[in-house]
Short mmCIF file of C-alpha atoms in Angstrom, two decimals:
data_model
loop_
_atom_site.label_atom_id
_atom_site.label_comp_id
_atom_site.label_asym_id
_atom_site.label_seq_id
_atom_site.Cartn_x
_atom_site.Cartn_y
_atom_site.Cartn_z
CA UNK A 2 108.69 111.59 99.34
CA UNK A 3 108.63 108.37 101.84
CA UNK A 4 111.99 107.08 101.61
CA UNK A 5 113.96 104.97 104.01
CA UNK A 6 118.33 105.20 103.76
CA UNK A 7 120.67 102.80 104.83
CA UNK A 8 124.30 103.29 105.84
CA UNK A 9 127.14 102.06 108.16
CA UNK A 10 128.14 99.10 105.83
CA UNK A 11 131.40 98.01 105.65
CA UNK A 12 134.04 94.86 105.37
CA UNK A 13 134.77 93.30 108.58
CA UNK A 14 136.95 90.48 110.15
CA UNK A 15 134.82 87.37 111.41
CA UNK A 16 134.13 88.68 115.55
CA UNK A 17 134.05 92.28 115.11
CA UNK A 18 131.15 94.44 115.00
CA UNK A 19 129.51 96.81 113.05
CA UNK A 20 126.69 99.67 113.75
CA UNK A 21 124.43 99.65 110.83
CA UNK A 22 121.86 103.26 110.32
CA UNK A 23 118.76 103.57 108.37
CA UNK A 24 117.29 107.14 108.31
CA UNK A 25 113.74 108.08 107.37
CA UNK A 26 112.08 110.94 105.92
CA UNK A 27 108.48 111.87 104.41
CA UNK A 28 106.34 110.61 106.81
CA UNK A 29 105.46 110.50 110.74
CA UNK A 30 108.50 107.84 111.76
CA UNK A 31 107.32 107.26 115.39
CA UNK A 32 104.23 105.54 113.23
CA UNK A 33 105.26 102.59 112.38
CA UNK A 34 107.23 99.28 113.10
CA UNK A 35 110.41 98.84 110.83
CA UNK A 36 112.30 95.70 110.06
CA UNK A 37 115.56 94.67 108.60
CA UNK A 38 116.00 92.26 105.81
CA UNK A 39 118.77 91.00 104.09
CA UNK A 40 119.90 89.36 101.30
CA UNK A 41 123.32 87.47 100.91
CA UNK A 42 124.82 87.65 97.46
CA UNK A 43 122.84 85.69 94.53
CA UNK A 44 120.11 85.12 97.31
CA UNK A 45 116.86 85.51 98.46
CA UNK A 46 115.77 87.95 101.14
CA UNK A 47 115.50 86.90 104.76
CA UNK A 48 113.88 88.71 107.64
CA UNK A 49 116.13 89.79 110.27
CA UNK A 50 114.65 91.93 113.26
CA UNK A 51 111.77 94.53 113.63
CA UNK A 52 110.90 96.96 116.35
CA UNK A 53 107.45 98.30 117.24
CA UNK A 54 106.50 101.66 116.88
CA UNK A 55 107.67 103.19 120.53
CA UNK A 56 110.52 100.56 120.45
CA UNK A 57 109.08 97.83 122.82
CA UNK A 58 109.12 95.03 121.00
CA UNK A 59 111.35 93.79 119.60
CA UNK A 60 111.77 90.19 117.62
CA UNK A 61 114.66 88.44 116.06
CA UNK A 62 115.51 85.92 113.61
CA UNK A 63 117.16 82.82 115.58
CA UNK A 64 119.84 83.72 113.04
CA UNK A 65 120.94 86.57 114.78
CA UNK A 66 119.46 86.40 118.07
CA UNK A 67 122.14 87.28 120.70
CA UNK A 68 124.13 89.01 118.44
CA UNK A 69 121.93 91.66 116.68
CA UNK A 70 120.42 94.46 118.58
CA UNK A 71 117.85 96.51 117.20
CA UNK A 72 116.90 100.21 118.52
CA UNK A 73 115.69 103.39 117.40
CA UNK A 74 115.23 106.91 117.87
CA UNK A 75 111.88 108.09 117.06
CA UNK A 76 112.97 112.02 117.56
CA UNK A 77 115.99 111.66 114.81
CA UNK A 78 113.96 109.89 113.00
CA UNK A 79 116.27 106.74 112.78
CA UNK A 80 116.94 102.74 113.09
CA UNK A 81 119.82 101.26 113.88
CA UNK A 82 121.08 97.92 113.84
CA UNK A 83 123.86 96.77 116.04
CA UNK A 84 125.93 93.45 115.00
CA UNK A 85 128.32 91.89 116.67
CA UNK A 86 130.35 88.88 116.64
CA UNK A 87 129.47 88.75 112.56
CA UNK A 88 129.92 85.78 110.79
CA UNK A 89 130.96 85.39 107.32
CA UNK A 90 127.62 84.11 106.89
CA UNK A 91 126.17 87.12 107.75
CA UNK A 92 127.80 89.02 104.65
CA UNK A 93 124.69 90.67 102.94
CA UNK A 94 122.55 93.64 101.91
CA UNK A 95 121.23 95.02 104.60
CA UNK A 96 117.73 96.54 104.00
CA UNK A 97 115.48 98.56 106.21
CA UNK A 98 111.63 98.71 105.80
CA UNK A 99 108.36 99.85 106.97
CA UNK A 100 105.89 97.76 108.20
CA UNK A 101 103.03 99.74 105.96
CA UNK A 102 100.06 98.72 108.11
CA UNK A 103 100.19 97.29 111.25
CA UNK A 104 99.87 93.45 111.91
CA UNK A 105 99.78 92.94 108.34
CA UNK A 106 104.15 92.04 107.61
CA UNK A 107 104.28 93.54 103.79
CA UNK A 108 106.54 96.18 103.70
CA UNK A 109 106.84 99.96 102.09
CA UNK A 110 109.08 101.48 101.14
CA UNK A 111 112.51 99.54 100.96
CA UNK A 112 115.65 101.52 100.66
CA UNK A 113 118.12 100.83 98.70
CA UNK A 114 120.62 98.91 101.21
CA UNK A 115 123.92 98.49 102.71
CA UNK A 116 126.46 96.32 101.80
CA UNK A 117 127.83 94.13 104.53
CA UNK A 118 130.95 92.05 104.16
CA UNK A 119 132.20 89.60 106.86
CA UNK A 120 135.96 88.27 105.69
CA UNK A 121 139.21 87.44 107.28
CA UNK B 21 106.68 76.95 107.05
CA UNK B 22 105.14 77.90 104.11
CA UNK B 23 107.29 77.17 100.96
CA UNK B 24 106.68 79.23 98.23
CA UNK B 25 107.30 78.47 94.59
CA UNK B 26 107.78 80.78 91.51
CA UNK B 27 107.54 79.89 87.92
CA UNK B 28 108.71 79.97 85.72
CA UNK B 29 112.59 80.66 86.95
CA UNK B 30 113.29 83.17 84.01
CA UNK B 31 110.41 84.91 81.97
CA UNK B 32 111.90 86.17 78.27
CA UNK B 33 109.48 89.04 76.74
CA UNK B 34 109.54 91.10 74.50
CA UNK B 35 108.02 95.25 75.50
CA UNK B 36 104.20 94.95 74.86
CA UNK B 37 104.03 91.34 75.65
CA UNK B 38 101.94 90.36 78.56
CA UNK B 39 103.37 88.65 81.21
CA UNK B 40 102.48 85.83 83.72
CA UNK B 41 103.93 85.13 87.10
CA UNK B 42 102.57 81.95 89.37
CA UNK B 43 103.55 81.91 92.91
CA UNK B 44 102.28 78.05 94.48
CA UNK B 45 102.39 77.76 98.09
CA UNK B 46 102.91 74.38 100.03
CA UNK B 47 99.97 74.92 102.18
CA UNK B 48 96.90 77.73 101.96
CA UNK B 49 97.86 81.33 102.64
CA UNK B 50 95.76 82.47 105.47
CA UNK B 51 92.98 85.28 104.65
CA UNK B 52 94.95 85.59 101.02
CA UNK B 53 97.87 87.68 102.54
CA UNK B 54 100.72 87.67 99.73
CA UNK B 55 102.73 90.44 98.59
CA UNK B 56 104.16 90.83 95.14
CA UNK B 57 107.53 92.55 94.75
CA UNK B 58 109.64 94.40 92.08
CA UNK B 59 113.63 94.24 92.43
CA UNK B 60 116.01 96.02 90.18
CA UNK B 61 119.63 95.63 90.55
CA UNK B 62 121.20 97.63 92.67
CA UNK B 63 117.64 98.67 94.34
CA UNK B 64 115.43 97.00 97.41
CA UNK B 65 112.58 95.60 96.65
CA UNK B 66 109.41 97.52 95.56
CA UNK B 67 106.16 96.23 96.79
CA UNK B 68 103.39 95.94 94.33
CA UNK B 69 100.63 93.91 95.45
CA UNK B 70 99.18 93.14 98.62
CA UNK B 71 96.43 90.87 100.20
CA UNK B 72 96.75 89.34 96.80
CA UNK B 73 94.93 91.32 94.76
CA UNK B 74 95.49 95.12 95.85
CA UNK B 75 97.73 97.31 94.00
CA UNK B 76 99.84 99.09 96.24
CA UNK B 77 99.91 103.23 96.08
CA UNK B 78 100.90 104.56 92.39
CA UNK B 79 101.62 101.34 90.91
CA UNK B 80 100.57 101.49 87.71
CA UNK B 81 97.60 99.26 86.78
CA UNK B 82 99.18 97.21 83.84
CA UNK B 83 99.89 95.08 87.33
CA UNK B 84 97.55 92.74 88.65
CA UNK B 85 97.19 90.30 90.98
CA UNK B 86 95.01 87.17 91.52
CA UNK B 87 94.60 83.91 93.45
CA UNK B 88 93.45 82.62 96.36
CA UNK B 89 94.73 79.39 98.68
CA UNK B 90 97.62 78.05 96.99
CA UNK B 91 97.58 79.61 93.83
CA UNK B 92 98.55 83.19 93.25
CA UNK B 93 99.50 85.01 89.90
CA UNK B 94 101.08 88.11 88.87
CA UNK B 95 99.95 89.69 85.48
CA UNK B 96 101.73 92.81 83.89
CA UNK B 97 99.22 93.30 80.89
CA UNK B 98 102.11 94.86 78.79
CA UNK B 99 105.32 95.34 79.36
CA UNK B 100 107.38 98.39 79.32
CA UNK B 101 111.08 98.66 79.19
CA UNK B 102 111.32 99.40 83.29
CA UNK B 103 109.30 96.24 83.79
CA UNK B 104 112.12 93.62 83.10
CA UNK B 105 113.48 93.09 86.15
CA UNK B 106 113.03 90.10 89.21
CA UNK B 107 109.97 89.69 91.13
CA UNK B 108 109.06 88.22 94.26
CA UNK B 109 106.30 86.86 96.16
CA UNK B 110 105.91 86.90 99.59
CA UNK B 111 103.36 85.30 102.28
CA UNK B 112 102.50 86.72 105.37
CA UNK B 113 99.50 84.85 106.78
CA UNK B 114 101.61 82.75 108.97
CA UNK B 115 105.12 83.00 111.07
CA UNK B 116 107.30 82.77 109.22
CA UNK B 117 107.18 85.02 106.81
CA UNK B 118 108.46 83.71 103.04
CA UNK B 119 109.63 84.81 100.17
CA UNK B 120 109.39 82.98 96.84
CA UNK B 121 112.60 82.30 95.10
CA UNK B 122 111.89 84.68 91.97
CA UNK B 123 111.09 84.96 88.42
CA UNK B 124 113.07 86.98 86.54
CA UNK B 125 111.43 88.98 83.60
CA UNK B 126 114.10 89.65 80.79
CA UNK B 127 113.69 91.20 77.51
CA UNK B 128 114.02 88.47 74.65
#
């Protein structure tokens, strides 16, 4: 089964940082480019960062440039997402996803997220 | 930026009903590349349709898609208790990427 799980969510205080984890399973990982969404309560989604296959490339959303790094390890077969200096605008679902064919941004499968919540 | 527009806001149905979804773009979506997703509550998104008109792997085919340039639409032929939930629309023919804002299918 292709599935994609999220974890590392948390509250935080505005400035501090947070490691967020997405693991995969049921297909070839080092494959595919994977991107994080999110989704702030009530909301829409919005596109956060992706990272190419072998982890070369890398783009973020001006959102979170500077303060959101994105990295992987293609031989545990997981994405990570580090945040720092959050923002209480940056409280959120986090949601990882693969890129199903490459070039073409619609994504599959979605897991089911991790909460993120940036409060003093 | 592309905006994307769903209608209606909130869809009320009834199980067996057939249901339509429009998703109206500002400008033309390159090469017809829009995505149609399924959100539960509590779950990510679950993509349906792609490149307008393709049904994604084992979606079932009571879901369609249609449309070209501006104009896209969603059809679920007829509704099953699992299908009430919000869907999206999303373009990806140009940078950035968008998302519609949603209709939400609810049982009447």
């Amino acid at each position: 089964q292709v599935q994609l799980v999220e974890s590392g969510g948390g509250v935080v205080q505005p400035g501090w940082s947070l490691t967020l984890s997405c693991e995969a399973s049921g297909f070839t990982f080092s494959d595919y480019s994977i991107h994080w969404f999110r989704q702030a309560p009530g909301k829409g989604l919005e596109w956060v960062t992706l990272i190419s296959s072998d982890g070369n490339t890398r783009y973020y959303a001006d959102s979170v440039k500077g303060r959101f790094t994105i990295s992987r390890d293609n031989s545990a077969n997981t994405l990570y997402l580090q945040m720092k200096s959050l923002r209480p605008e940056d409280t959120a679902v986090y949601y990882c996803t693969r890129e199903l064919v490459t070039g073409k941004w619609f994504f599959d499968p979605w897991g089911r997220g991790t909460l993120v919540i940036v409060s003093s | 930026e592309i905006v994307l527009t769903q209608s209606p806001g909130t869809l009320s149905l009834s199980p067996g009903e057939r249901g339509t979804l429009s998703c109206r773009a500002s400008q033309s979506v390159s090469r017809s590349y829009l995505a149609w997703y399924q959100q539960k509550p509590g779950q990510g998104p679950r993509l349906l349709i792609y490149d307008a008109s393709s049904r994604a792997t084992g979606i079932p085919d009571r879901f369609s898609g249609s449309g070209s340039g501006t104009d896209f639409t969603l059809t679920i032929s007829r509704l099953e208790p699992e299908d009430f939930a919000v869907y999206y629309c999303q373009q990806y023919g140009s940078s950035p990427l968008t998302f519609g804002g949603g209709t939400k299918v609810e049982i009447k």
